[in-house]
Structure formats: C-alpha cells, structure tokens
Amino acid sequence: MTAGRFGDFGGRYVPEALIPALDELDEARRSAMADPTFLDELDRLHRTYTGRPSIITEVPRFAEHAGGARIILKREDLNHTGSHKINNVLAQALLTKRMGKTRVIAETGAGQHGVATATAAALMGLDCTVYMGKVDTERQALNVARMRMLGAEVVPVDHGSATLKDAINEALRDWVAAVDTTHYLIGTVTGPHPFPEMVRDFHRIIGVEAREQVLEHTGRLPDVVVACVGGGSNAMGIFHRFIEDEGVRLVGVEAGGEGLEGRHAARFASATPGVLHGAMSYLMQDEDGQTVESHSVSAGLDYPSVGPEHSYLRDTGRAEYVYATDDEAMEAFALLCRTEGIIPALESAHGLAGALHLGRELGPDAIILVNLSGRGDKDMHTAAEWFGLVDDVVEDDEIVPPGESDDPGATGDGRTQL
Amino acid sequence: MSTEVTASAEPGTGDTDRGVASVIERCRAEGRAALVGYLPVGFPDVETSIRAMVAMVESGVDIVEIGLPYSDPVIDGPVIQRATEAALRAGTHVVDGFRAARAVRDAGAPPLVMSYWNLILRRGVDRYAAELAAAGGAGLITPDLIPDEAADWIAASDREGLDRVFLVAPSSTPERLSRVTAASRGFVYAASTMGVTGERASVGPAARDLVERTRALTELPVCVGLGVSNGDQAAELAEYADGVIVGTAFVRALTGDGQDGDVEARLEAVRELARDLARGVRERRQS
C-alpha cells in the first residue's frame, strides 16, 4: 500500500517524470496547512474575496414537492465566480506561489474551473493556461472570452474526443514538459496523490460551515447530506465533516444522462475499478480497458471516472450513490427556479433531484442538507433550449450557437460548464 | 558479466532468456549500442503494423517495442497520438499485441510491449503476463506505472521471466533513481527530455547526465528514448547509452506523406530509417 490510498483506490499512476513534483506538492501542502501565515491568508481571501462563510437557505416551497421534509441549501452558488470551485483554486494558487512557481495550468470542461483558475491567476499575478476541448471552446465561446479577459491563454484541444478528458491529457503533457515553473491546478478530487486529499481539504470548509449552520438553525444535525458528484469535489467538501456523524446519511447523485440504457455518467451504477488520469477509481471502460465516453446534460458531471475517495466511501458503505437522469435534473432545476427564485447550476440540480426523492422517502420529519454547488446563469442557453423559452432566438446562430458539432467525438453536451 | 541484476526479487522460475539481456549483451560485445524501434500495433491496420515490425527487425532493429493503442495516451506527442487513435478506430484490441509479439519473436528479435497500465489491469496482471510470455513476449515497458504501484506486476514478471522496463527522467532524484533501477529488469528507460514522445532537433545534455546518474546506481543497461529521429542523433547517443530507442520517426515513416494506399513505399521508408539508425548505433560519435 502506497501513500495516498483510500482503501484500494487512489495512488499515483503517472509518468516517473512527475513524481518529484508530486512529492514537492505533497510536502508544500502539508507544511502550508500547518503554517498560520498560510491559513490566515487563505482565511482572509475566503472572507474578503470569495464571500465566505456562504449562507444556508431553507426552501419550504420547494420542499412541499419533497414529501414535506425540511430542505436546507448550502449556498456555494453565492461565492465569487459562482461556484464552490473558487475554494480550491485560491488555496492552490497560494501554494503555487509558496513553491516559487510562476505559472498555473488547468483543464476545464466548459468553463467553470477554468474561469476560477484564471481569476485566481489574475489576483495573484500568475501566468495561466487553460486546456479545453475544442468542441467545448466552440460551444462556450463566451467562457473562452471570460478567461481571456482575465488574462489567461485558452488552448483548444482537438485530438481524442476533443472534450474534458482530452483537455486533462493535454494539461498533463504540458505539466511534464514545464514542471519546473508550472503547477497543474487540478479542479476536482481526482488525479494522482496528493490531489484527491488536498482538493478535498480545500473544500472541507463547506461542510464545516454547513454543519454549524444547520445545528444553529434546526437544533440538530441533518438526516441526510446530498451533493452532486462529477469528479466529486463539492460532495467531498460537504461530506467530509459529517463522516464521523454516524447518524447522518451521505448521498452522492451522479448524472444518469439518458438513463442506464442510453448514454450516461452513472459510474457507480455501471463501472468497474480502473486507472484514469493518475488514480485508481471506478471507471467507465470497455472490455479492453479503453475509456468509454460519458454523457450528461451537465458538463460538470460529464466525466467517465470519479474521485477515488468516493469509491472508497461507496465500497465501505459510508456513502450511497444514486443517479438522476437529465429529465429529472431539469425538472428539479425548473422547480427551484419557480418555487424559490434561485437558479441552480445544472450540476447542483442533480443534487436537488436526489433530495426530492429522499424527502418523499423520509417524510416531513426529515432534514435534508443539499450542497447548492453553483449558480445557473451559465446554463441559461441549455435551459432555454430544453424548455423552449427563446424559440425566436434559437434560429440565430450568431446569438445562440446550436450546441452541436460535426465532430464524431462530440458526444457530450458542452453547453454547460464544469 | 551479468545484466540480470534485480534488487527486488529473484528472477523466478521462468525462462530468463525471454528477456532482452542477451541481445543487449551481444551488442555490447560488438562494441555498439542496441537499436530499439517502436511501432503501435494496429496502425494503419494490424497486418501492416506487424509487417512493419518484421521489416524493422530485418533492417537492423535489435529490440521491438510494440505499442498498445490507448484512449488516453498522456505521454505521447501528436504523431503517435494520431496513429494510435487511427488504430483504435480501426478496431485494434489488446490481444493484437500478442500476435505482433509472436511475429517479432519469430523474426528473431525480442518484443517488449509498451502499454499504459489500465489495459494490463483490465485484462488482469497475472493473466496478461502469462499470455505475453506464451506469445514470445520479452516483457513490458510501463510509461505510467511507477515501481511503488507495481507489486502485482513485479510478482507476475518474476514468475514468467519477463522484463519490466520502468522509466527515469531528468527530474528524477537520487532516491527515485535508486527505487526505479532496483525494480527494473532488462534495461532502464531513460527519457531524455521532460516532455512527450516526438522528434527533436537535439536531444541535449540532460540525456547524458541522466544516463550517467543512472549508471552510477545499477549494472542494468540504460537505453535512451524521446526525440531521436536519425542515424546521426543515434550515433551521438550510442556514445554513452547502451541502447537507442526510436519511436515517432518510425511512426512518421509508416504514416507516409499523404500517399494513401502505397503501403510498400511506406514499409520501404521504415526499412530505410532502420538501416540509417543501425548505422548510427555502430558509429558512436562524440556529440
């Protein structure tokens, strides 16, 4: 058993050339997490830049549709840049400076982590390159412009399937060649050790705050904590503080896409353990071990593997994993908009769909805490198409791109953001 | 002198002659470096790729590195990426590597399979090792498997008498070099530059430094890869390395210059490159 394992999962399946950089990073983050100067600086950024602590909001009108259970949202959507991603990005950017490196690189599915990384790089004066599947750059031209506005270089990746996993491959290639000056700012709880553990720790604040807030608001712990799971960073962030609270169920909601008969990203419902991007975890793969492409209406959940600690929590039974289809997620998305005046990210809408099911199962005495990991402004194009809100505009390619591509590898839907 | 030096385990009960040691030993005796040539199986199709590997052997390649196409080849540059993507689209499977291994062995050279780890893991490490040995394979080169994660493979390769070629890089610390060399068998693969596979105008001083640092820790042969594309570069490396590994240049030769269909011309280009490199590894030139 090597360092950085969660049971059988995790590890370091990367070229030898990267091992010294991973060791350096591991040492740097350990010393930083024990250094009051680093922690104070991070805390100051959380308060004065991100807007932490994020609030909780109870949503009774939404909860009427969930068997009357009490539903409480942790509002990561209110953070600067619009999602939980900023928690990890600011911390890793500080670490980058601490290691004396001057450049960060990042992957992004369709923009959210890329924008957060470009934001932190601008704030701290770091060079920034973001790798993004070419299909996604075309469908997310506005986000490419946002990143460039913030001073980042955006590199379209046009080989493989030209989507998120290929953007990660290209970022890894860049990192091997430029590791002396460059930190790879991975955006979720996957990749080689120490990334899964480190990114989790940088998001742990979500659960620490929420646990205290729910206790204060309701006088007790929630019965269930629910979060969507793509790579799984927002879920690890809110779960981790509750792991030792044995009475609290932890439920991760994967993207069921078109349903298990069609294309989807429900790894735990269908996949077997394997290695991708440096970590052993559940992986959608064919008989030969080639990666199978995933699909979700939400690009942030559209990834064929999942953070290794989730695999461990699943196999040990501490957390449960369910999935919500595109239809169910869109229904929950619309419901929160119309009952509470909150437009959630499509990713987070999967968590809401899970909460609707759980509430009906548990009844009115239950308290369900949902991580509202991001806001949905970015998803308006998908929503407009889905619900037919702007049919007079959809015809105009100049204003609303079709969200389709001739590229045979473009099986995902890149109109939303990671 | 023996090159079968492993600190981690006994060679096991397998046929230890399966590996590449005797070939590299013979090259040393001839006062030259070994020539290691890479091609991915299945590009442009399985039959042609195997013909090209046999052509390499007939034209002076001492050891063949058979690449298994993989969906996420993070250590490969654009030329090899395009070739392996095409091989996958053409329906190439992991088992095709066994056919290639048999053909290369029958042509008289030891075949090493180069594979990203998930393909081996998916088939089952023990099963894969037994099948590779049965197909005449010499061992595995594992670009994304470090010895720390390789306990199953180390046991299986000992059992089957297969070589296990791990990589070292210019960034490797003395501790890492020790760990990698102790776990390796056959030879140690020195990645000459920090980066992906691909031709480079010059391999640079980092390669020589890395070979010297590695050699100080092991009696295993040290072969250098990444960036070599012609006989003159091979001659420079042969001056200090036990073997010269060439991949992208062979793939480019087999790709042709848009001359679709003219397989014979492309195979001739592969032979010509092999002959030029074979000359290079015999010249040994001061860089």
Tab-separated table of C-alpha atoms in Angstrom, chain A:
chain	number	residue	atom	x	y	z
A	1	MET	CA	0.000	0.000	0.000
A	2	THR	CA	1.457	3.326	-1.028
A	3	ALA	CA	0.715	6.793	0.251
A	4	GLY	CA	-2.443	8.481	-0.883
A	5	ARG	CA	-4.707	5.445	-0.924
A	6	PHE	CA	-8.326	5.297	0.126
A	7	GLY	CA	-8.599	1.556	0.593
A	8	ASP	CA	-7.753	0.156	-2.844
A	9	PHE	CA	-8.382	3.469	-4.582
A	10	GLY	CA	-6.220	6.448	-5.439
A	11	GLY	CA	-2.474	6.092	-5.822
A	12	ARG	CA	-0.149	7.590	-8.400
A	13	TYR	CA	-0.414	6.208	-11.914
A	14	VAL	CA	1.658	8.838	-13.687
A	15	PRO	CA	4.954	9.070	-15.558
A	16	GLU	CA	8.006	8.889	-13.305
A	17	ALA	CA	8.936	12.389	-14.514
A	18	LEU	CA	6.106	13.857	-12.412
A	19	ILE	CA	6.900	12.087	-9.148
A	20	PRO	CA	9.321	14.727	-7.829
A	21	ALA	CA	6.734	17.452	-8.485
A	22	LEU	CA	4.035	15.453	-6.701
A	23	ASP	CA	6.368	14.894	-3.758
A	24	GLU	CA	7.180	18.604	-3.682
A	25	LEU	CA	3.490	19.471	-3.779
A	26	ASP	CA	2.685	16.998	-1.036
A	27	GLU	CA	5.361	18.459	1.200
A	28	ALA	CA	4.330	22.037	0.399
A	29	ARG	CA	0.653	21.484	1.170
A	30	ARG	CA	1.442	19.666	4.413
A	31	SER	CA	3.669	22.449	5.653
A	32	ALA	CA	1.192	25.097	4.454
A	33	MET	CA	-1.706	23.501	6.294
A	34	ALA	CA	0.370	23.702	9.493
A	35	ASP	CA	1.521	27.260	8.841
A	36	PRO	CA	-0.604	30.017	10.461
A	37	THR	CA	0.585	32.541	7.867
A	38	PHE	CA	-0.777	30.439	5.014
A	39	LEU	CA	-4.001	29.633	6.830
A	40	ASP	CA	-4.559	33.270	7.795
A	41	GLU	CA	-4.031	34.400	4.217
A	42	LEU	CA	-6.458	31.775	2.917
A	43	ASP	CA	-8.975	32.723	5.569
A	44	ARG	CA	-8.650	36.398	4.655
A	45	LEU	CA	-9.274	35.584	0.971
A	46	HIS	CA	-12.295	33.484	1.889
A	47	ARG	CA	-13.789	36.379	3.852
A	48	THR	CA	-12.809	39.364	1.721
A	49	TYR	CA	-12.713	37.936	-1.802
A	50	THR	CA	-14.854	34.814	-2.053
A	51	GLY	CA	-17.541	35.971	0.381
A	52	ARG	CA	-17.352	33.195	2.964
A	53	PRO	CA	-18.985	31.924	5.009
A	54	SER	CA	-21.625	31.148	2.419
A	55	ILE	CA	-25.132	31.229	3.896
A	56	ILE	CA	-27.661	28.447	4.201
A	57	THR	CA	-31.203	28.900	2.911
A	58	GLU	CA	-34.213	26.797	3.881
A	59	VAL	CA	-36.528	26.250	0.912
A	60	PRO	CA	-40.037	25.338	2.177
A	61	ARG	CA	-41.910	25.949	-1.094
A	62	PHE	CA	-39.533	23.618	-2.923
A	63	ALA	CA	-39.759	21.132	-0.052
A	64	GLU	CA	-43.536	20.843	-0.499
A	65	HIS	CA	-42.653	18.717	-3.527
A	66	ALA	CA	-40.367	16.529	-1.433
A	67	GLY	CA	-42.859	14.911	0.910
A	68	GLY	CA	-42.718	17.924	3.188
A	69	ALA	CA	-39.250	17.174	4.503
A	70	ARG	CA	-37.222	20.219	5.520
A	71	ILE	CA	-34.689	21.067	2.819
A	72	ILE	CA	-31.774	23.374	3.501
A	73	LEU	CA	-29.391	24.597	0.805
A	74	LYS	CA	-25.713	25.391	1.354
A	75	ARG	CA	-25.260	28.378	-0.932
A	76	GLU	CA	-21.913	27.832	-2.662
A	77	ASP	CA	-23.590	29.442	-5.674
A	78	LEU	CA	-23.119	32.809	-3.972
A	79	ASN	CA	-19.324	32.591	-3.964
A	80	HIS	CA	-17.284	34.845	-6.257
A	81	THR	CA	-17.156	33.251	-9.737
A	82	GLY	CA	-20.389	31.431	-8.989
A	83	SER	CA	-19.499	28.064	-7.511
A	84	HIS	CA	-17.557	26.117	-4.898
A	85	LYS	CA	-14.593	25.840	-7.308
A	86	ILE	CA	-13.022	29.055	-6.004
A	87	ASN	CA	-12.282	27.487	-2.563
A	88	ASN	CA	-9.771	25.067	-4.048
A	89	VAL	CA	-8.432	27.384	-6.706
A	90	LEU	CA	-7.426	30.168	-4.304
A	91	ALA	CA	-5.692	27.697	-1.997
A	92	GLN	CA	-3.763	26.011	-4.808
A	93	ALA	CA	-2.787	29.382	-6.274
A	94	LEU	CA	-1.357	30.376	-2.891
A	95	LEU	CA	0.522	27.078	-2.804
A	96	THR	CA	1.872	27.748	-6.292
A	97	LYS	CA	3.442	30.967	-5.053
A	98	ARG	CA	4.699	29.237	-1.940
A	99	MET	CA	6.522	26.695	-4.135
A	100	GLY	CA	8.092	29.524	-6.098
A	101	LYS	CA	6.310	28.638	-9.315
A	102	THR	CA	5.056	31.337	-11.646
A	103	ARG	CA	2.541	29.600	-13.869
A	104	VAL	CA	-0.615	27.569	-13.425
A	105	ILE	CA	-2.329	25.328	-15.935
A	106	ALA	CA	-5.811	23.891	-15.668
A	107	GLU	CA	-8.285	21.747	-17.526
A	108	THR	CA	-11.861	22.769	-17.961
A	109	GLY	CA	-14.915	21.015	-19.349
A	110	ALA	CA	-16.694	24.083	-20.484
A	111	GLY	CA	-15.529	26.853	-18.245
A	112	GLN	CA	-16.267	26.980	-14.519
A	113	HIS	CA	-12.943	25.693	-13.201
A	114	GLY	CA	-11.111	27.489	-16.000
A	115	VAL	CA	-12.718	30.802	-15.113
A	116	ALA	CA	-11.991	30.285	-11.407
A	117	THR	CA	-8.351	29.479	-12.176
A	118	ALA	CA	-7.980	32.469	-14.487
A	119	THR	CA	-9.492	34.602	-11.704
A	120	ALA	CA	-7.016	33.406	-9.078
A	121	ALA	CA	-4.122	33.797	-11.512
A	122	ALA	CA	-5.138	37.389	-12.192
A	123	LEU	CA	-5.455	38.080	-8.481
A	124	MET	CA	-2.027	36.662	-7.673
A	125	GLY	CA	-0.079	37.649	-10.772
A	126	LEU	CA	0.467	34.144	-12.142
A	127	ASP	CA	0.641	33.132	-15.795
A	128	CYS	CA	-2.288	30.903	-16.681
A	129	THR	CA	-3.013	28.423	-19.462
A	130	VAL	CA	-6.336	26.624	-19.626
A	131	TYR	CA	-6.826	23.494	-21.747
A	132	MET	CA	-10.294	22.989	-23.109
A	133	GLY	CA	-11.698	20.530	-25.626
A	134	LYS	CA	-12.123	22.202	-28.999
A	135	VAL	CA	-15.759	21.158	-29.125
A	136	ASP	CA	-16.285	22.891	-25.786
A	137	THR	CA	-14.472	26.091	-26.823
A	138	GLU	CA	-16.805	26.387	-29.775
A	139	ARG	CA	-19.913	25.801	-27.719
A	140	GLN	CA	-18.688	28.021	-24.888
A	141	ALA	CA	-17.256	30.973	-26.763
A	142	LEU	CA	-18.413	33.336	-24.033
A	143	ASN	CA	-16.467	31.497	-21.338
A	144	VAL	CA	-13.381	31.441	-23.527
A	145	ALA	CA	-13.769	35.221	-23.728
A	146	ARG	CA	-14.138	35.463	-19.936
A	147	MET	CA	-10.927	33.538	-19.349
A	148	ARG	CA	-9.056	35.584	-21.943
A	149	MET	CA	-10.448	38.786	-20.431
A	150	LEU	CA	-8.925	37.664	-17.143
A	151	GLY	CA	-5.560	37.255	-18.857
A	152	ALA	CA	-5.458	33.501	-19.369
A	153	GLU	CA	-4.360	31.709	-22.503
A	154	VAL	CA	-7.021	29.229	-23.632
A	155	VAL	CA	-5.766	26.283	-25.691
A	156	PRO	CA	-8.363	24.304	-27.671
A	157	VAL	CA	-7.576	20.568	-27.661
A	158	ASP	CA	-8.623	18.946	-30.920
A	159	HIS	CA	-7.495	15.339	-30.600
A	160	GLY	CA	-9.065	12.310	-28.988
A	161	SER	CA	-12.701	13.115	-28.340
A	162	ALA	CA	-11.857	16.835	-28.012
A	163	THR	CA	-13.657	17.037	-24.653
A	164	LEU	CA	-12.775	17.237	-20.955
A	165	LYS	CA	-10.754	14.041	-20.634
A	166	ASP	CA	-8.600	15.062	-23.594
A	167	ALA	CA	-8.109	18.509	-22.055
A	168	ILE	CA	-6.761	16.736	-18.942
A	169	ASN	CA	-4.446	14.604	-21.108
A	170	GLU	CA	-3.076	17.745	-22.737
A	171	ALA	CA	-2.636	19.521	-19.394
A	172	LEU	CA	-0.666	16.515	-18.123
A	173	ARG	CA	1.571	16.672	-21.218
A	174	ASP	CA	2.198	20.379	-20.612
A	175	TRP	CA	2.955	19.707	-16.962
A	176	VAL	CA	5.596	17.072	-17.697
A	177	ALA	CA	7.380	19.483	-20.038
A	178	ALA	CA	7.126	22.570	-17.818
A	179	VAL	CA	7.037	21.179	-14.303
A	180	ASP	CA	9.941	23.346	-13.099
A	181	THR	CA	7.913	26.541	-13.328
A	182	THR	CA	4.366	25.276	-13.541
A	183	HIS	CA	1.758	23.941	-11.152
A	184	TYR	CA	-1.110	21.870	-12.517
A	185	LEU	CA	-4.135	23.259	-10.712
A	186	ILE	CA	-6.451	20.243	-10.889
A	187	GLY	CA	-10.071	21.212	-10.378
A	188	THR	CA	-11.511	18.204	-8.624
A	189	VAL	CA	-10.793	15.407	-6.153
A	190	THR	CA	-9.159	13.117	-8.692
A	191	GLY	CA	-5.693	12.763	-10.237
A	192	PRO	CA	-2.570	11.377	-8.565
A	193	HIS	CA	-1.867	11.721	-4.844
A	194	PRO	CA	-1.876	14.275	-3.207
A	195	PHE	CA	-4.584	15.916	-5.359
A	196	PRO	CA	-7.656	13.988	-4.143
A	197	GLU	CA	-6.806	14.545	-0.495
A	198	MET	CA	-5.591	18.112	-0.968
A	199	VAL	CA	-8.549	19.325	-3.017
A	200	ARG	CA	-10.910	17.714	-0.514
A	201	ASP	CA	-9.189	19.533	2.337
A	202	PHE	CA	-9.502	22.849	0.484
A	203	HIS	CA	-13.259	22.288	0.108
A	204	ARG	CA	-13.795	20.878	3.581
A	205	ILE	CA	-14.796	24.337	4.759
A	206	ILE	CA	-18.171	23.803	3.026
A	207	GLY	CA	-19.148	21.028	5.436
A	208	VAL	CA	-17.537	22.660	8.449
A	209	GLU	CA	-19.639	25.792	7.953
A	210	ALA	CA	-22.801	23.948	6.988
A	211	ARG	CA	-22.732	21.603	9.981
A	212	GLU	CA	-22.559	24.513	12.376
A	213	GLN	CA	-25.186	26.495	10.473
A	214	VAL	CA	-27.669	23.612	10.367
A	215	LEU	CA	-27.153	22.905	14.072
A	216	GLU	CA	-27.831	26.523	14.862
A	217	HIS	CA	-30.829	26.765	12.544
A	218	THR	CA	-32.579	23.496	13.449
A	219	GLY	CA	-31.033	22.421	16.748
A	220	ARG	CA	-29.824	19.142	15.332
A	221	LEU	CA	-27.770	17.511	12.608
A	222	PRO	CA	-29.396	16.801	9.231
A	223	ASP	CA	-30.612	13.283	8.460
A	224	VAL	CA	-29.074	13.362	5.014
A	225	VAL	CA	-26.399	15.384	3.239
A	226	VAL	CA	-26.850	15.401	-0.548
A	227	ALA	CA	-24.487	16.576	-3.282
A	228	CYS	CA	-23.979	16.002	-6.997
A	229	VAL	CA	-20.894	14.003	-7.988
A	230	GLY	CA	-18.895	14.518	-11.165
A	231	GLY	CA	-15.261	14.339	-10.142
A	232	GLY	CA	-16.783	14.886	-6.737
A	233	SER	CA	-15.126	17.936	-5.168
A	234	ASN	CA	-18.229	19.709	-3.898
A	235	ALA	CA	-19.522	16.417	-2.488
A	236	MET	CA	-16.256	15.583	-0.686
A	237	GLY	CA	-16.220	19.167	0.574
A	238	ILE	CA	-19.614	18.951	2.231
A	239	PHE	CA	-19.400	15.233	3.208
A	240	HIS	CA	-16.085	15.203	4.961
A	241	ARG	CA	-17.022	16.970	8.189
A	242	PHE	CA	-20.029	14.643	8.542
A	243	ILE	CA	-18.218	11.317	8.023
A	244	GLU	CA	-17.872	10.736	11.747
A	245	ASP	CA	-21.513	11.640	12.413
A	246	GLU	CA	-22.779	8.098	12.060
A	247	GLY	CA	-26.459	9.003	12.019
A	248	VAL	CA	-26.049	11.297	9.020
A	249	ARG	CA	-26.579	9.650	5.625
A	250	LEU	CA	-24.311	10.872	2.853
A	251	VAL	CA	-25.834	10.638	-0.611
A	252	GLY	CA	-23.999	11.455	-3.839
A	253	VAL	CA	-26.030	11.996	-7.011
A	254	GLU	CA	-24.403	11.096	-10.312
A	255	ALA	CA	-25.536	12.096	-13.771
A	256	GLY	CA	-27.879	9.467	-15.173
A	257	GLY	CA	-27.931	11.176	-18.589
A	258	GLU	CA	-30.397	9.438	-20.870
A	259	GLY	CA	-30.782	6.621	-18.330
A	260	LEU	CA	-28.673	3.499	-17.897
A	261	GLU	CA	-29.924	2.099	-21.216
A	262	GLY	CA	-28.542	5.143	-23.033
A	263	ARG	CA	-25.525	7.390	-22.599
A	264	HIS	CA	-24.836	8.483	-19.032
A	265	ALA	CA	-22.206	9.216	-16.383
A	266	ALA	CA	-23.531	6.948	-13.596
A	267	ARG	CA	-20.185	5.396	-12.833
A	268	PHE	CA	-21.216	3.607	-9.664
A	269	ALA	CA	-24.254	2.083	-11.352
A	270	SER	CA	-22.268	0.615	-14.221
A	271	ALA	CA	-18.494	0.828	-13.944
A	272	THR	CA	-15.633	-1.269	-12.609
A	273	PRO	CA	-12.379	-0.142	-10.975
A	274	GLY	CA	-9.636	1.063	-13.288
A	275	VAL	CA	-6.997	3.739	-13.739
A	276	LEU	CA	-7.503	7.083	-15.461
A	277	HIS	CA	-5.572	10.337	-15.083
A	278	GLY	CA	-3.361	9.060	-12.319
A	279	ALA	CA	-5.859	7.469	-9.939
A	280	MET	CA	-7.466	4.080	-9.375
A	281	SER	CA	-11.203	4.502	-9.074
A	282	TYR	CA	-14.465	3.412	-10.658
A	283	LEU	CA	-14.103	3.951	-14.386
A	284	MET	CA	-16.328	3.645	-17.422
A	285	GLN	CA	-14.266	1.398	-19.676
A	286	ASP	CA	-14.702	-1.248	-22.333
A	287	GLU	CA	-13.528	-4.873	-22.256
A	288	ASP	CA	-10.013	-3.826	-23.261
A	289	GLY	CA	-9.723	-1.063	-20.651
A	290	GLN	CA	-10.233	1.797	-23.121
A	291	THR	CA	-12.075	4.736	-21.576
A	292	VAL	CA	-15.734	4.950	-22.565
A	293	GLU	CA	-17.160	8.423	-23.044
A	294	SER	CA	-19.731	9.643	-20.590
A	295	HIS	CA	-22.737	11.853	-21.199
A	296	SER	CA	-24.762	14.329	-19.185
A	297	VAL	CA	-26.809	17.429	-19.871
A	298	SER	CA	-24.447	18.946	-17.308
A	299	ALA	CA	-20.820	19.118	-18.467
A	300	GLY	CA	-19.592	19.379	-14.875
A	301	LEU	CA	-20.777	15.837	-14.220
A	302	ASP	CA	-19.760	14.504	-17.631
A	303	TYR	CA	-16.617	12.562	-16.720
A	304	PRO	CA	-16.000	8.805	-17.057
A	305	SER	CA	-14.289	8.394	-13.683
A	306	VAL	CA	-14.813	9.740	-10.165
A	307	GLY	CA	-12.655	10.833	-7.242
A	308	PRO	CA	-11.083	7.801	-5.517
A	309	GLU	CA	-12.317	8.697	-2.046
A	310	HIS	CA	-15.894	8.433	-3.308
A	311	SER	CA	-15.114	4.897	-4.494
A	312	TYR	CA	-13.871	4.134	-1.013
A	313	LEU	CA	-16.893	5.685	0.720
A	314	ARG	CA	-19.130	3.719	-1.610
A	315	ASP	CA	-17.441	0.354	-1.164
A	316	THR	CA	-17.301	0.755	2.615
A	317	GLY	CA	-20.972	1.750	2.677
A	318	ARG	CA	-20.396	5.097	4.400
A	319	ALA	CA	-21.888	6.982	1.469
A	320	GLU	CA	-24.596	5.982	-1.001
A	321	TYR	CA	-24.631	6.918	-4.643
A	322	VAL	CA	-27.725	7.301	-6.777
A	323	TYR	CA	-28.253	8.961	-10.112
A	324	ALA	CA	-30.643	11.490	-11.604
A	325	THR	CA	-31.381	11.476	-15.323
A	326	ASP	CA	-31.228	14.592	-17.487
A	327	ASP	CA	-35.019	14.782	-17.315
A	328	GLU	CA	-35.127	14.552	-13.530
A	329	ALA	CA	-32.384	17.134	-13.118
A	330	MET	CA	-34.085	19.591	-15.479
A	331	GLU	CA	-37.344	19.134	-13.603
A	332	ALA	CA	-35.659	19.910	-10.269
A	333	PHE	CA	-33.885	22.849	-11.894
A	334	ALA	CA	-37.181	24.366	-13.015
A	335	LEU	CA	-38.830	23.650	-9.685
A	336	LEU	CA	-36.229	25.509	-7.626
A	337	CYS	CA	-36.391	28.467	-10.024
A	338	ARG	CA	-40.156	28.742	-9.751
A	339	THR	CA	-40.685	27.948	-6.069
A	340	GLU	CA	-37.734	29.763	-4.534
A	341	GLY	CA	-36.353	32.251	-7.059
A	342	ILE	CA	-32.965	30.531	-7.096
A	343	ILE	CA	-31.476	29.412	-10.410
A	344	PRO	CA	-29.163	26.491	-9.646
A	345	ALA	CA	-26.340	25.137	-11.795
A	346	LEU	CA	-27.421	22.063	-13.753
A	347	GLU	CA	-24.843	20.088	-11.783
A	348	SER	CA	-26.436	21.143	-8.488
A	349	ALA	CA	-29.878	20.390	-9.930
A	350	HIS	CA	-28.905	16.705	-9.853
A	351	GLY	CA	-28.415	17.024	-6.098
A	352	LEU	CA	-31.828	18.708	-5.844
A	353	ALA	CA	-33.413	15.864	-7.814
A	354	GLY	CA	-31.873	13.453	-5.325
A	355	ALA	CA	-33.283	15.489	-2.441
A	356	LEU	CA	-36.806	15.342	-3.912
A	357	HIS	CA	-36.617	11.529	-3.915
A	358	LEU	CA	-35.134	11.342	-0.431
A	359	GLY	CA	-37.734	13.713	1.003
A	360	ARG	CA	-40.581	11.605	-0.354
A	361	GLU	CA	-38.907	8.550	1.145
A	362	LEU	CA	-38.210	10.063	4.567
A	363	GLY	CA	-41.302	12.209	5.143
A	364	PRO	CA	-41.924	15.506	6.954
A	365	ASP	CA	-39.711	14.885	9.990
A	366	ALA	CA	-36.541	14.679	7.920
A	367	ILE	CA	-33.944	17.407	7.494
A	368	ILE	CA	-32.059	17.268	4.209
A	369	LEU	CA	-28.975	19.406	3.567
A	370	VAL	CA	-28.175	19.937	-0.127
A	371	ASN	CA	-24.972	21.450	-1.433
A	372	LEU	CA	-26.036	24.031	-3.978
A	373	SER	CA	-22.598	23.946	-5.558
A	374	GLY	CA	-23.093	26.569	-8.247
A	375	ARG	CA	-25.431	29.055	-9.838
A	376	GLY	CA	-27.187	28.519	-13.121
A	377	ASP	CA	-26.669	31.731	-15.075
A	378	LYS	CA	-24.196	29.806	-17.219
A	379	ASP	CA	-26.854	27.200	-18.034
A	380	MET	CA	-29.443	29.548	-19.477
A	381	HIS	CA	-28.741	28.504	-23.038
A	382	THR	CA	-29.317	24.827	-22.236
A	383	ALA	CA	-32.395	25.680	-20.197
A	384	ALA	CA	-33.769	27.935	-22.915
A	385	GLU	CA	-33.447	25.163	-25.467
A	386	TRP	CA	-34.763	22.475	-23.129
A	387	PHE	CA	-37.858	24.399	-22.087
A	388	GLY	CA	-38.356	26.215	-25.405
A	389	LEU	CA	-38.013	29.665	-23.817
A	390	VAL	CA	-36.450	31.571	-26.686
A	391	ASP	CA	-37.609	29.885	-29.857
A	392	ASP	CA	-37.496	33.127	-31.825
A	393	VAL	CA	-33.810	33.489	-30.997
A	394	VAL	CA	-32.569	29.909	-31.330
A	395	GLU	CA	-32.565	30.229	-35.097
A	396	ASP	CA	-29.909	32.909	-34.953
A	397	ASP	CA	-26.551	31.127	-34.772
A	398	GLU	CA	-24.810	34.427	-34.141
A	399	ILE	CA	-26.601	34.872	-30.836
A	400	VAL	CA	-27.216	31.328	-29.669
A	401	PRO	CA	-24.850	28.677	-31.015
A	402	PRO	CA	-26.561	25.390	-31.830
A	403	GLY	CA	-24.644	23.407	-29.240
A	404	GLU	CA	-23.902	20.719	-31.788
A	405	SER	CA	-20.794	19.688	-33.598
A	406	ASP	CA	-19.886	17.647	-36.643
A	407	ASP	CA	-17.008	16.145	-34.686
A	408	PRO	CA	-17.795	12.441	-34.261
A	409	GLY	CA	-16.206	12.567	-30.817
A	410	ALA	CA	-18.556	15.303	-29.651
A	411	THR	CA	-20.954	13.035	-27.870
A	412	GLY	CA	-21.216	15.075	-24.697
A	413	ASP	CA	-23.163	18.253	-24.297
A	414	GLY	CA	-20.697	21.047	-23.659
A	415	ARG	CA	-23.175	23.823	-23.303
A	416	THR	CA	-22.949	23.825	-19.561
A	417	GLN	CA	-19.840	24.315	-17.515
A	418	LEU	CA	-17.523	22.281	-15.357
